[in-house]
Short mmCIF file of C-alpha atoms in Angstrom, two decimals:
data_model
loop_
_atom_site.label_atom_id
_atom_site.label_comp_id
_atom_site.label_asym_id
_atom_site.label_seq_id
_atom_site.Cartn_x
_atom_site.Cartn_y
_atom_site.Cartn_z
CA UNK A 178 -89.45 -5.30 4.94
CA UNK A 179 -92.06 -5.27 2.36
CA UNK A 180 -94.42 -2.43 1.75
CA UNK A 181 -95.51 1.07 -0.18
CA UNK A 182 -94.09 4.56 1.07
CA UNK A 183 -95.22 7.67 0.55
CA UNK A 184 -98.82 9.03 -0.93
CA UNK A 185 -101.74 6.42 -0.92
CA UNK A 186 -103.02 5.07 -4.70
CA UNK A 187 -106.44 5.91 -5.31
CA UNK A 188 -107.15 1.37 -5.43
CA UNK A 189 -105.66 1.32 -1.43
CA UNK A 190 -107.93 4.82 -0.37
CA UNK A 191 -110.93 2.89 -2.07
CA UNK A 192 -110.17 -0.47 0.15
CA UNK A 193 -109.21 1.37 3.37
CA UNK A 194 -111.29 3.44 5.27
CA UNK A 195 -114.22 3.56 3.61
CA UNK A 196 -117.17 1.82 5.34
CA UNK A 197 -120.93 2.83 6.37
CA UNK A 198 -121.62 4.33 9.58
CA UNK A 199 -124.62 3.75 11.92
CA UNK A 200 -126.46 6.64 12.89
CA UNK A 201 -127.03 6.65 16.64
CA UNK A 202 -129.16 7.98 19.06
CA UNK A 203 -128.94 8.33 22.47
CA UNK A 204 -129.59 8.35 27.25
CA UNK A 205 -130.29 11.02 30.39
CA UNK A 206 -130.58 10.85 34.11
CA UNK A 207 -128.02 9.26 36.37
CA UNK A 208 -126.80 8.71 39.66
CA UNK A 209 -124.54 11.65 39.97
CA UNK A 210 -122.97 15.18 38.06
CA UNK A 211 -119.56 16.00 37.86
CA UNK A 212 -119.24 19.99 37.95
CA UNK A 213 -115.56 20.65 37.95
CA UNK A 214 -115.51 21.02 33.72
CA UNK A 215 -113.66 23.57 31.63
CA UNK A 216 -115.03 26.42 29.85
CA UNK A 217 -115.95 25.47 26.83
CA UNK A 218 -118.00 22.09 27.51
CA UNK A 219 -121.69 22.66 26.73
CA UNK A 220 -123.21 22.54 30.76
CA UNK A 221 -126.38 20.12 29.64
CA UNK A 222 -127.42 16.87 31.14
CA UNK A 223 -126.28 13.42 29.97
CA UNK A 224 -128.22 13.15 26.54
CA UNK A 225 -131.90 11.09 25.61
CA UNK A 226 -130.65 9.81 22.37
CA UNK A 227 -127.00 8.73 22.86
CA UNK A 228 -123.69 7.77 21.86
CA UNK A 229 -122.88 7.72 25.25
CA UNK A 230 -119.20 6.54 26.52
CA UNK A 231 -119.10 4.78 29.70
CA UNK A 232 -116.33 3.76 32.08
CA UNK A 233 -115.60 2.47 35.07
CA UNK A 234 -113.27 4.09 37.91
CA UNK A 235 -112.62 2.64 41.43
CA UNK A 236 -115.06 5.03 42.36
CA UNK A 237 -117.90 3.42 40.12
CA UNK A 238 -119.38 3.61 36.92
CA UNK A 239 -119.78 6.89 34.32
CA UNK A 240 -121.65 8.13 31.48
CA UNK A 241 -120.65 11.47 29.55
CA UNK A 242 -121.64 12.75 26.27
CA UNK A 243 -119.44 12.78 23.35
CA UNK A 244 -118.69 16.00 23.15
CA UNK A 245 -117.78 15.68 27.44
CA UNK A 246 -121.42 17.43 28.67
CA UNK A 247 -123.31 15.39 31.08
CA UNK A 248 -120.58 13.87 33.17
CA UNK A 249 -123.03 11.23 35.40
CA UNK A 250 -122.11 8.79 38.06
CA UNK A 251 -124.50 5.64 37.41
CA UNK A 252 -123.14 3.54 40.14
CA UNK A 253 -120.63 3.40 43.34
CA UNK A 254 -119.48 0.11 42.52
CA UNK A 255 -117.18 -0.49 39.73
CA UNK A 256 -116.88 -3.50 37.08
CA UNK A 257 -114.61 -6.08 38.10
CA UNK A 258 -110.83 -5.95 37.68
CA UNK A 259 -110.24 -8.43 35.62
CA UNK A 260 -113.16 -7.81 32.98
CA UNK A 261 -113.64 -5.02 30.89
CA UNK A 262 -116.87 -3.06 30.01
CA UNK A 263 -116.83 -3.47 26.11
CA UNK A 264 -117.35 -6.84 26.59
CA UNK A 265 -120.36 -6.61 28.24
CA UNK A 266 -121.39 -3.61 25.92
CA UNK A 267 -124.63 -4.61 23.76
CA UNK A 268 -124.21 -4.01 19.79
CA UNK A 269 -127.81 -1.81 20.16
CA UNK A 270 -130.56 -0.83 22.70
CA UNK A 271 -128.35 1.20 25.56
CA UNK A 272 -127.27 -1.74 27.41
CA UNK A 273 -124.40 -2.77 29.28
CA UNK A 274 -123.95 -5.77 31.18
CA UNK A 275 -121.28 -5.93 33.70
CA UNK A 276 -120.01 -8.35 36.66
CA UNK A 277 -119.15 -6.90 40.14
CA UNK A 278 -117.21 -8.83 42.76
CA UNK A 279 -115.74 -9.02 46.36
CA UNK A 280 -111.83 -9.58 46.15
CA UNK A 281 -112.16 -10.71 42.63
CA UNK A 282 -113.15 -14.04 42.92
CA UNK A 283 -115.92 -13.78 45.44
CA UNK A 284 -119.77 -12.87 45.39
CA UNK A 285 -119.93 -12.58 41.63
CA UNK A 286 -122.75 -11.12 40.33
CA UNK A 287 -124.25 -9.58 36.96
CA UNK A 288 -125.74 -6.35 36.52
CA UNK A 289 -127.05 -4.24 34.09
CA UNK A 290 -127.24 -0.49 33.16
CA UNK A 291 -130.07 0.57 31.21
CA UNK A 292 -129.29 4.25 29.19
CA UNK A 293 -131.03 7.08 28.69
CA UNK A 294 -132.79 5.69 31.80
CA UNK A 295 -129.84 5.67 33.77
CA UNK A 296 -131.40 2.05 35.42
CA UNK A 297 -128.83 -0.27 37.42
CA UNK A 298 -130.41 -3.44 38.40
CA UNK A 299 -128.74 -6.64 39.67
CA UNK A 300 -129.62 -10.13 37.42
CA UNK A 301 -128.31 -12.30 38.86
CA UNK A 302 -125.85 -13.61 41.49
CA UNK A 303 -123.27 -15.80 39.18
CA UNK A 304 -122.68 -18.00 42.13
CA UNK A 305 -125.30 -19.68 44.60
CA UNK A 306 -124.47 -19.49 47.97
CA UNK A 307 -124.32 -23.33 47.96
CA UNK A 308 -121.22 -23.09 45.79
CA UNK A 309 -119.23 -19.54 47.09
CA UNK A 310 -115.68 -20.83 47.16
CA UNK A 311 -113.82 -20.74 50.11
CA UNK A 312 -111.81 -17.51 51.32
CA UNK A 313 -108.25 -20.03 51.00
CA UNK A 314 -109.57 -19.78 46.95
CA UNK A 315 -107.13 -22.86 46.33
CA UNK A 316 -108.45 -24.73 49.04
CA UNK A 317 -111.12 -26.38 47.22
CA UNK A 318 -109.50 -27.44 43.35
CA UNK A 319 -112.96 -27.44 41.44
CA UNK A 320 -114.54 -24.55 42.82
CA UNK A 321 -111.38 -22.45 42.59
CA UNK A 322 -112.02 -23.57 38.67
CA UNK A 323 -115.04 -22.55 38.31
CA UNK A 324 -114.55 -19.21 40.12
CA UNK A 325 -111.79 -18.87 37.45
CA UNK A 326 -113.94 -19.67 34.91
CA UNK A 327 -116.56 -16.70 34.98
CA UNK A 328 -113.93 -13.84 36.84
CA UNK A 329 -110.59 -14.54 34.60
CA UNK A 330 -111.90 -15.34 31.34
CA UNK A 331 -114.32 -14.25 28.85
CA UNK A 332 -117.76 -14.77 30.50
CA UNK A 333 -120.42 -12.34 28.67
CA UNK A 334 -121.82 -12.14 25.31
CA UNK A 335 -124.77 -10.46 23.50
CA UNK A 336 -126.76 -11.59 20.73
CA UNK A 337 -126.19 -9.55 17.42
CA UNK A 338 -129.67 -7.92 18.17
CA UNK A 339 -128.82 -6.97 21.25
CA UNK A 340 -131.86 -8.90 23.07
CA UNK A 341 -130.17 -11.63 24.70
CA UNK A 342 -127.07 -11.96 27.38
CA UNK A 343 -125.22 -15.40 27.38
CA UNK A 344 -123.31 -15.37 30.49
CA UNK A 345 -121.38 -18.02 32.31
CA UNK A 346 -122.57 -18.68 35.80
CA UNK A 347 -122.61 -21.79 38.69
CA UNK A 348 -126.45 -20.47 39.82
CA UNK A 349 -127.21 -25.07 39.69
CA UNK A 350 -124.05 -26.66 40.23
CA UNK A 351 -121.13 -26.83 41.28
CA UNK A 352 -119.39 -26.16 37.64
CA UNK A 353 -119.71 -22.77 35.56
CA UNK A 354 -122.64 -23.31 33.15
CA UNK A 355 -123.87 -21.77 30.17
CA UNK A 356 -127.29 -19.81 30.84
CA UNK A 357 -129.25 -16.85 28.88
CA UNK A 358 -130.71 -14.12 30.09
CA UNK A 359 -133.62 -12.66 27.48
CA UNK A 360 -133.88 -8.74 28.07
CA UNK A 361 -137.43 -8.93 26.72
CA UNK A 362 -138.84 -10.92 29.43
CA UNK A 363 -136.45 -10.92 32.21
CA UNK A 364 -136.02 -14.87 32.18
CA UNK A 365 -132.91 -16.59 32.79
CA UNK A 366 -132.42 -20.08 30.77
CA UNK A 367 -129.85 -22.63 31.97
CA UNK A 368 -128.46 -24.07 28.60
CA UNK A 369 -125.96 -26.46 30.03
CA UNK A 370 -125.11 -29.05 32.90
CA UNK A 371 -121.63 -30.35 32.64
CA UNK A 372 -118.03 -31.54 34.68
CA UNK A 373 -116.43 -28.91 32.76
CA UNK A 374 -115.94 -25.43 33.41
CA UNK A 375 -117.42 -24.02 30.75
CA UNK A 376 -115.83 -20.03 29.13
CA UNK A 377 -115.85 -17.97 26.70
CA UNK A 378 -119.21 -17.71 24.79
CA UNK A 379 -119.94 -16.52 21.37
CA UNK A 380 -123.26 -16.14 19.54
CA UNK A 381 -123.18 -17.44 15.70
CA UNK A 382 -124.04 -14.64 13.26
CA UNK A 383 -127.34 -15.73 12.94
CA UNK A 384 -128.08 -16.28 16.67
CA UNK A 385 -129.10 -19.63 16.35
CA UNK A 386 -125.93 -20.84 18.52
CA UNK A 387 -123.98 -20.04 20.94
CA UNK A 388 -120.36 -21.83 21.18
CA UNK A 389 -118.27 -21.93 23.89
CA UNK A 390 -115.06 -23.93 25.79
CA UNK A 391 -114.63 -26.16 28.09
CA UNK A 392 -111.67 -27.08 30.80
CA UNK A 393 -111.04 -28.72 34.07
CA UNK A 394 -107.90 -26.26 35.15
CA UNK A 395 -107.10 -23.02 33.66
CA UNK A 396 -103.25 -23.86 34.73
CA UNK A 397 -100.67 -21.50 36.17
CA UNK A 398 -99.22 -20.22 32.64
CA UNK A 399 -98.43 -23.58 30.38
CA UNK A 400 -101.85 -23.82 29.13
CA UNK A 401 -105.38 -25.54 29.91
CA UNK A 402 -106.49 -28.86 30.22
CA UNK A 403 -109.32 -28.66 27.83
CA UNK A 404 -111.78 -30.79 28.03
CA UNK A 405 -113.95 -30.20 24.57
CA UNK A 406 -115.83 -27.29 22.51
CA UNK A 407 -119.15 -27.41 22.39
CA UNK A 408 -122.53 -25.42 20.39
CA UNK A 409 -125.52 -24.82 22.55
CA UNK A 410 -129.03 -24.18 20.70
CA UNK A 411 -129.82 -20.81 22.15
CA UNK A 412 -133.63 -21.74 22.70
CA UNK A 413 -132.35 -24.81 24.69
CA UNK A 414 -133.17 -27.56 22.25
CA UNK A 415 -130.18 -29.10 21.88
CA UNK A 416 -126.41 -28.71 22.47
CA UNK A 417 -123.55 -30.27 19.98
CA UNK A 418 -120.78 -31.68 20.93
CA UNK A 419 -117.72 -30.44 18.24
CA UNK A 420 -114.43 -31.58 18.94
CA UNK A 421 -111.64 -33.06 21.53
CA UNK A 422 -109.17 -30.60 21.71
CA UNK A 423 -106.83 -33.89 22.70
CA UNK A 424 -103.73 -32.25 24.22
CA UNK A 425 -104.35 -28.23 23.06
CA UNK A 426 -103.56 -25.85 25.89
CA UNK A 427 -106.10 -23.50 24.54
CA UNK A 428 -108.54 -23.09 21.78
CA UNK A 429 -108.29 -19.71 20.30
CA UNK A 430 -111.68 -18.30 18.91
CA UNK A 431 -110.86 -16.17 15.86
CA UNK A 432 -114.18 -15.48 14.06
CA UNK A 433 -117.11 -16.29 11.98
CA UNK A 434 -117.07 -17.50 8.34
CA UNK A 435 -120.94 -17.82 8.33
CA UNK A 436 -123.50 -18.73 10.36
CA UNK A 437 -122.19 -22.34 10.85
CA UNK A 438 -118.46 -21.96 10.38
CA UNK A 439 -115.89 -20.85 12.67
CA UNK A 440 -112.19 -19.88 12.59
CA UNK A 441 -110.30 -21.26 15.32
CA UNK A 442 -106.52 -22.15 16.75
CA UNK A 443 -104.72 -24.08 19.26
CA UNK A 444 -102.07 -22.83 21.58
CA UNK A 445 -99.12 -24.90 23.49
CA UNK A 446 -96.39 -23.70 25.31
CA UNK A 447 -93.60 -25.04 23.23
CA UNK A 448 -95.40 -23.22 19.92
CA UNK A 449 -97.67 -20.61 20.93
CA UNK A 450 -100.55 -20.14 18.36
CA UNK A 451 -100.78 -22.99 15.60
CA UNK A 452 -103.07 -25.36 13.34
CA UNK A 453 -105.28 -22.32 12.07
CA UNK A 454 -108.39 -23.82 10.73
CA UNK A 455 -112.00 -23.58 9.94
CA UNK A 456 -114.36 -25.94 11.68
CA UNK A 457 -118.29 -26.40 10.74
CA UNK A 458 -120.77 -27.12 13.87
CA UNK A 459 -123.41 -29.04 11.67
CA UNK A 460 -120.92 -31.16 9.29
CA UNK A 461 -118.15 -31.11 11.53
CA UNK A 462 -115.87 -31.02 8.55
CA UNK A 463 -112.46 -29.10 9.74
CA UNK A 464 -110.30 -27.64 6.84
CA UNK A 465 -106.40 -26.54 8.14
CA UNK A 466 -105.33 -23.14 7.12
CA UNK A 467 -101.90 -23.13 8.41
CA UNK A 468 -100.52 -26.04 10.84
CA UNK A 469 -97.50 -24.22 11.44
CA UNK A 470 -96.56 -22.27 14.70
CA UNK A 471 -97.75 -18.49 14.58
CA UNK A 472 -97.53 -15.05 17.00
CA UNK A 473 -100.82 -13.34 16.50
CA UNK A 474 -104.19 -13.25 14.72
CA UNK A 475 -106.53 -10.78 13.40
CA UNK A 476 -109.92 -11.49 11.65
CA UNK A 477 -111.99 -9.39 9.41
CA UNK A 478 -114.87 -9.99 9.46
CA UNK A 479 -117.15 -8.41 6.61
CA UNK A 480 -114.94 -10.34 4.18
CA UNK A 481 -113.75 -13.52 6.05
CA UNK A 482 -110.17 -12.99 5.82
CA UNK A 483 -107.72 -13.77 8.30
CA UNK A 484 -104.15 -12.11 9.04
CA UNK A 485 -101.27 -14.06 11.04
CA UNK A 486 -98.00 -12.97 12.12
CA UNK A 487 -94.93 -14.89 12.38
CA UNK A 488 -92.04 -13.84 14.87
CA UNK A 489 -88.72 -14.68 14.77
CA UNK A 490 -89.39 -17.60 17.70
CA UNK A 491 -92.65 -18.64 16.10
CA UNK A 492 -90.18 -19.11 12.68
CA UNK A 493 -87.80 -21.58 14.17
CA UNK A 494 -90.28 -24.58 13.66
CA UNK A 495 -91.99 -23.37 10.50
CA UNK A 496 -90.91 -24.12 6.64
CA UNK A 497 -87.95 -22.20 5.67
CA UNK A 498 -88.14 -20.02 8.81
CA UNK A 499 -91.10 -18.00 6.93
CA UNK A 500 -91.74 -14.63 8.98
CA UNK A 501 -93.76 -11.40 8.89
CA UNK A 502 -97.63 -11.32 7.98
CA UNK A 503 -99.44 -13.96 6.05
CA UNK A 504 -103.13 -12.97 4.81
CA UNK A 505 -105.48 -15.76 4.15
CA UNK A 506 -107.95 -14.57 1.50
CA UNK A 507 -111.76 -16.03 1.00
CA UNK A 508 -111.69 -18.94 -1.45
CA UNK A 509 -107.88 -18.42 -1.71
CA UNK A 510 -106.32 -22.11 -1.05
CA UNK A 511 -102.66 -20.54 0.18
CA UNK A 512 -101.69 -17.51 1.92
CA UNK A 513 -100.09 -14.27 0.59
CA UNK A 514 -96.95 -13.23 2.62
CA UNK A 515 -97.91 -9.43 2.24
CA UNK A 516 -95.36 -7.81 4.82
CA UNK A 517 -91.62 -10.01 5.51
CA UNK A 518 -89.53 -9.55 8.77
CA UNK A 519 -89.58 -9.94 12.67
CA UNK A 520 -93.34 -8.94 13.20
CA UNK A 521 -95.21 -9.71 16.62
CA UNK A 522 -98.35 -8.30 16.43
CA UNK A 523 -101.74 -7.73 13.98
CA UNK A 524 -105.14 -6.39 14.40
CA UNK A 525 -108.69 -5.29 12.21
CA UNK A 526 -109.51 -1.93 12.57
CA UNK A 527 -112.85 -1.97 11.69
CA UNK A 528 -112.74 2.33 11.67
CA UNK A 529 -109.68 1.96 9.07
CA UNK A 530 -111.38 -1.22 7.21
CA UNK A 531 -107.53 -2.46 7.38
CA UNK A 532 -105.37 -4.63 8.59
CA UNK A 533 -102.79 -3.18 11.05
CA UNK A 534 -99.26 -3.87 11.74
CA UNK A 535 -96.58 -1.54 14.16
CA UNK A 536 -92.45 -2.73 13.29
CA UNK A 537 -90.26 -0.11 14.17
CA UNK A 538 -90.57 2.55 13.19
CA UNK A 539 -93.34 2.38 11.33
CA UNK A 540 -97.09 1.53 10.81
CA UNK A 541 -98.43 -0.56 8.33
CA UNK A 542 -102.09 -0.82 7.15
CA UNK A 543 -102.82 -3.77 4.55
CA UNK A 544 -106.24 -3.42 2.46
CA UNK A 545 -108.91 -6.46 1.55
CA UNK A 546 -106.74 -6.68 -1.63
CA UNK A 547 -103.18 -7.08 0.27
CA UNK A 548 -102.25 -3.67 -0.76
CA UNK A 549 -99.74 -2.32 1.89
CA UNK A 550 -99.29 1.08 3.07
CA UNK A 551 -96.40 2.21 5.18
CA UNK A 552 -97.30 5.59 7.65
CA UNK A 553 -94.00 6.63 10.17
CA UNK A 554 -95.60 5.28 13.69
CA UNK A 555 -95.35 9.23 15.96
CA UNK A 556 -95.50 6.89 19.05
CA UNK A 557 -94.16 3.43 19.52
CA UNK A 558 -97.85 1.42 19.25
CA UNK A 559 -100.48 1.41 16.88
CA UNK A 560 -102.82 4.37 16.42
CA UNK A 561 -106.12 4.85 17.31
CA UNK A 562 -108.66 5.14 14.26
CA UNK A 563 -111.19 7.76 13.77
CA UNK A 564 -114.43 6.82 12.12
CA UNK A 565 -114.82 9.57 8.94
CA UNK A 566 -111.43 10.22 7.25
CA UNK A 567 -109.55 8.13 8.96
CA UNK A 568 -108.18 10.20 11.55
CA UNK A 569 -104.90 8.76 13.22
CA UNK A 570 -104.43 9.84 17.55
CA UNK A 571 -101.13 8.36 18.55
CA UNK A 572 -100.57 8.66 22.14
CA UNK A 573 -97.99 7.02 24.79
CA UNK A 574 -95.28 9.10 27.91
CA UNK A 575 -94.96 11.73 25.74
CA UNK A 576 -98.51 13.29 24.58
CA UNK A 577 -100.90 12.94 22.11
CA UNK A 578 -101.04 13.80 18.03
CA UNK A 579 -103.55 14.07 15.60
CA UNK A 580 -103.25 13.52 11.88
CA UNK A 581 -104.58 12.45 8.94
CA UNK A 582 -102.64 9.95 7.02
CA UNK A 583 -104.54 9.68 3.67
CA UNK A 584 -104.27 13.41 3.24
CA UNK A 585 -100.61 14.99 3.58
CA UNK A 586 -101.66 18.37 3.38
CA UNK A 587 -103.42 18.46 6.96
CA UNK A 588 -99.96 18.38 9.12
CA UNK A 589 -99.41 16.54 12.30
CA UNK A 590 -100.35 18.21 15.39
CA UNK A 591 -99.51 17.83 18.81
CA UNK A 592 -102.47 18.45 21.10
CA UNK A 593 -101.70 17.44 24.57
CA UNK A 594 -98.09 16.82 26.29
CA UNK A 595 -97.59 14.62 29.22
CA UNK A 596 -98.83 10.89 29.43
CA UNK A 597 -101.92 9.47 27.96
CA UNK A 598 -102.87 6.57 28.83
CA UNK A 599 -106.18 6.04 26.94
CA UNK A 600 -107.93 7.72 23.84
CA UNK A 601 -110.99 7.58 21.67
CA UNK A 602 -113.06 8.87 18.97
CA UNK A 603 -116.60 9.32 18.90
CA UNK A 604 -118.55 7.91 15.94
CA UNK A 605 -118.41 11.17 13.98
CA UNK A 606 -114.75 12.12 14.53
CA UNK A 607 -115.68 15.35 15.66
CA UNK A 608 -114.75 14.11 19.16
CA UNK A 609 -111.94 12.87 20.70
CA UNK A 610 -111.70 11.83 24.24
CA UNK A 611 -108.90 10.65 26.42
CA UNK A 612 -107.35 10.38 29.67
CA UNK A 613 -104.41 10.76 31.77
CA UNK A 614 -102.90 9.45 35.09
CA UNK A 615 -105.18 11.82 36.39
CA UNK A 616 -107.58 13.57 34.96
CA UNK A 617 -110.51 13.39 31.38
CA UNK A 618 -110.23 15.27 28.89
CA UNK A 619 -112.49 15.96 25.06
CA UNK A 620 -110.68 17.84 22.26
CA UNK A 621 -113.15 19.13 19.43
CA UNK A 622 -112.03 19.17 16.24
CA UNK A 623 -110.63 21.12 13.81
CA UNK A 624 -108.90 22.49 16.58
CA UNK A 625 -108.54 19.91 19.44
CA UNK A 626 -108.00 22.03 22.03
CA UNK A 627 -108.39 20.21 24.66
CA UNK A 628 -111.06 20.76 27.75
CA UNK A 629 -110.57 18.95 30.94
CA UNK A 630 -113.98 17.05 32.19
CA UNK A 631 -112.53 16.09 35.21
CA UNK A 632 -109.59 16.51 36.97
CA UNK A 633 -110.15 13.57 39.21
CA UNK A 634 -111.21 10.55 37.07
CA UNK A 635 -108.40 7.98 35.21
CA UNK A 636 -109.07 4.73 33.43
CA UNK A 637 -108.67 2.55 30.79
CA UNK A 638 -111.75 0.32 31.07
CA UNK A 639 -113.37 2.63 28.73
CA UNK A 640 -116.60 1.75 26.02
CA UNK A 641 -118.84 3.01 23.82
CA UNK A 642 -122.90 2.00 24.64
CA UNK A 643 -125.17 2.57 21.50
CA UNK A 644 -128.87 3.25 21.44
#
């Protein structure tokens, strides 16, 4: 295994963890007030200028402060199971879009919560009534597809100004469609009318487009049958067709290089992930990155580069049975093999500006120059990121630890023993909020002692909503 022990260089603390933070501001009023807190959490309503984390129980949907004041109920009804909040979370403006269901496939429709306001109003229903698949789902092959389409896979996206909601939806036909709703004037634009059921939208940089997939049957576990990829003016002017996926069981979305440029992959049973490449919506021109079978990709996006990993089954078909982590540079025409071994698993973490790796029993973060640091994992995943000295919480069965990597004099701590199943930071750090089988808790640093906020609330469909 490749990779740098011990004390940070000065070259890998100037690459990692060092990035510009947004101010925020902030929401109020809701629905509800939880009152069973701790001593020691400020007793003030849910805040005017925000953060604000939200998250959804099977009792409904909550908003609490940061610092765990202002514990509010906005709604009874929960997001769907399948779905999670953050993707329905817009980048600014207090908004969250979310999709509500009966029996998961049935009666979807899309709401919105409006913070500080505390305002929950339906949009739309995602379905007409004409179209409501059957109670025997299976019953009727297309509309079992297109139920599939909008409840199973990716099915919301905002615009990077936070103004307008692409959403998947069967509101005209029979198929799921690509629509937009426009915040500023409450209008709902149908952008396409195809056999397909369309997924998976995502807004170019510049919010000029918005791509998105195409199938006929999601399958039962060996893959799609794709049917193309396509790029849909978002003022409904036009939509471009890109590319037959031919026999791909998936196209795998990976990023944006600019505002015409994509990343993308395929997926097949036989391989898994494989024939990396770049693709451009106006020239069409595709350029191959790596044709060979991969695990895992992460994308970074302020620089463009990409990180794969390659397993010990994704090696058997590849040149020389090559393994570990490849990084694929901007402008670079090969890849660097920065880490070697069995590896499964990458991701960005934009609040460590790094690359991240777990192989047991250790973490590895790898900087915009392929510097690699190695950090001894506390718990057997990756840790979660704090946003001002890059603060490491490692949690799993066993508890939950704080500690600061990059600085060896602050010792690790153990804060909370018994199982954690969820944990975050708020955007200063000062903050750190997580939850059990059971019950919420916020621990305040230096000291992170933690407070309960409720003793009755569990979840992991947890996000942060930004003013």
């Amino acid at each position: 295994m490749a990779g740098d022990e011990g004390v940070p260089t000065a070259e890998f603390i100037a690459g990692v963890g060092k990035q510009e933070t947004t101010p925020f501001q902030q929401p109020s009023t809701g629905e509800e007030r939880e009152s069973n807190q701790m001593p020691g959490i400020p007793d003030r309503p849910l805040s005017s200028e925000g953060p604000w984390l939200v998250f959804s129980t099977e009792g409904g949907i909550w908003a609490v402060n940061p610092d765990g004041s202002g514990l509010t109920r906005l709604t009874g009804t929960p997001n769907m199971k399948l779905r999670l909040l953050a993707e329905g979370a817009a980048p600014t403006g207090g908004k969250l879009a979310y999709i509500t269901s009966q029996d998961v496939y049935f009666q979807l429709t899309l709401n919105m919560i409006t913070l500080p306001e505390g305002k929950v109003e339906v949009i739309t229903p995602l379905v007409s009534n004409q179209w409501e698949p059957p109670k025997d789902l299976f019953s009727d092959h297309d509309l079992a597809q297109m139920a599939r389409a909008i409840a199973e896979q990716p099915s919301l996206a905002w615009s990077n100004d936070g103004e307008r909601l692409a959403f998947m939806g069967a509101i005209e036909g029979r198929t799921s469609d690509l629509y937009v709703y426009d915040y500023r004037d409450k209008s709902i634009t149908q952008l396409t009318d195809g056999p397909s059921q369309g997924f998976n939208p995502v807004w170019s940089p510049d919010d000029e487009y918005i791509l998105h997939f195409g199938t006929s049957t999601f399958g039962v576990g060996a893959g799609y049958m794709m049917d193309g990829v396509w790029a849909a003016k978002a003022d409904n002017s036009s939509v471009i067709t890109l590319y037959d996926p031919g026999n791909s069981g998936a196209e795998e979305f990976r990023g944006w290089l600019d505002d015409s440029t994509f990343v993308v992959s395929s997926w097949n049973p036989s391989c898994g992930s494989h024939m990396l490449r770049t693709y451009d919506i106006f020239t069409h021109v595709e350029k191959v990155l790596w044709e060979h079978c991969f695990t895992n990709a992460a994308f970074w996006p302020e620089i463009g580069s990409i990180a794969i990993t390659i397993d010990e089954y994704a090696a058997r078909d590849n040149p020389e049975g090559l393994q570990g982590v490849l990084m694929f540079k901007p402008g670079s025409a090969t890849p660097e093999q920065v880490l070697d071994g069995n590896i499964y698993d990458v991701v960005f973490s934009p609040e460590a500006y790094a690359f991240m790796t777990y192989v047991s029993p250790d973490v590895y973060l790898i900087a915009s120059n392929g510097e690699v640091l190695r950090i001894e994992a506390i718990t057997g995943n990756l840790p979660v990121t704090g946003y001002s000295n890059m603060e490491f919480a490692w949690y799993g069965s066993e508890g939950l630890w704080v500690n600061v990597p990059i600085d060896p004099s602050i010792p690790i701590r153990r804060i909370f023993e018994g199982k954690v199943i969820y944990v975050t930071w708020d955007i200063s750090s000062e903050y750190l909020l997580f939850f059990t089988d059971s019950a919420f808790y916020v621990a305040k640093a230096p000291e992170f002692i933690p407070m309960r906020v409720s003793g009755q609330l569990s979840t992991k469909d947890v996000t942060w909503i930004m003013p």
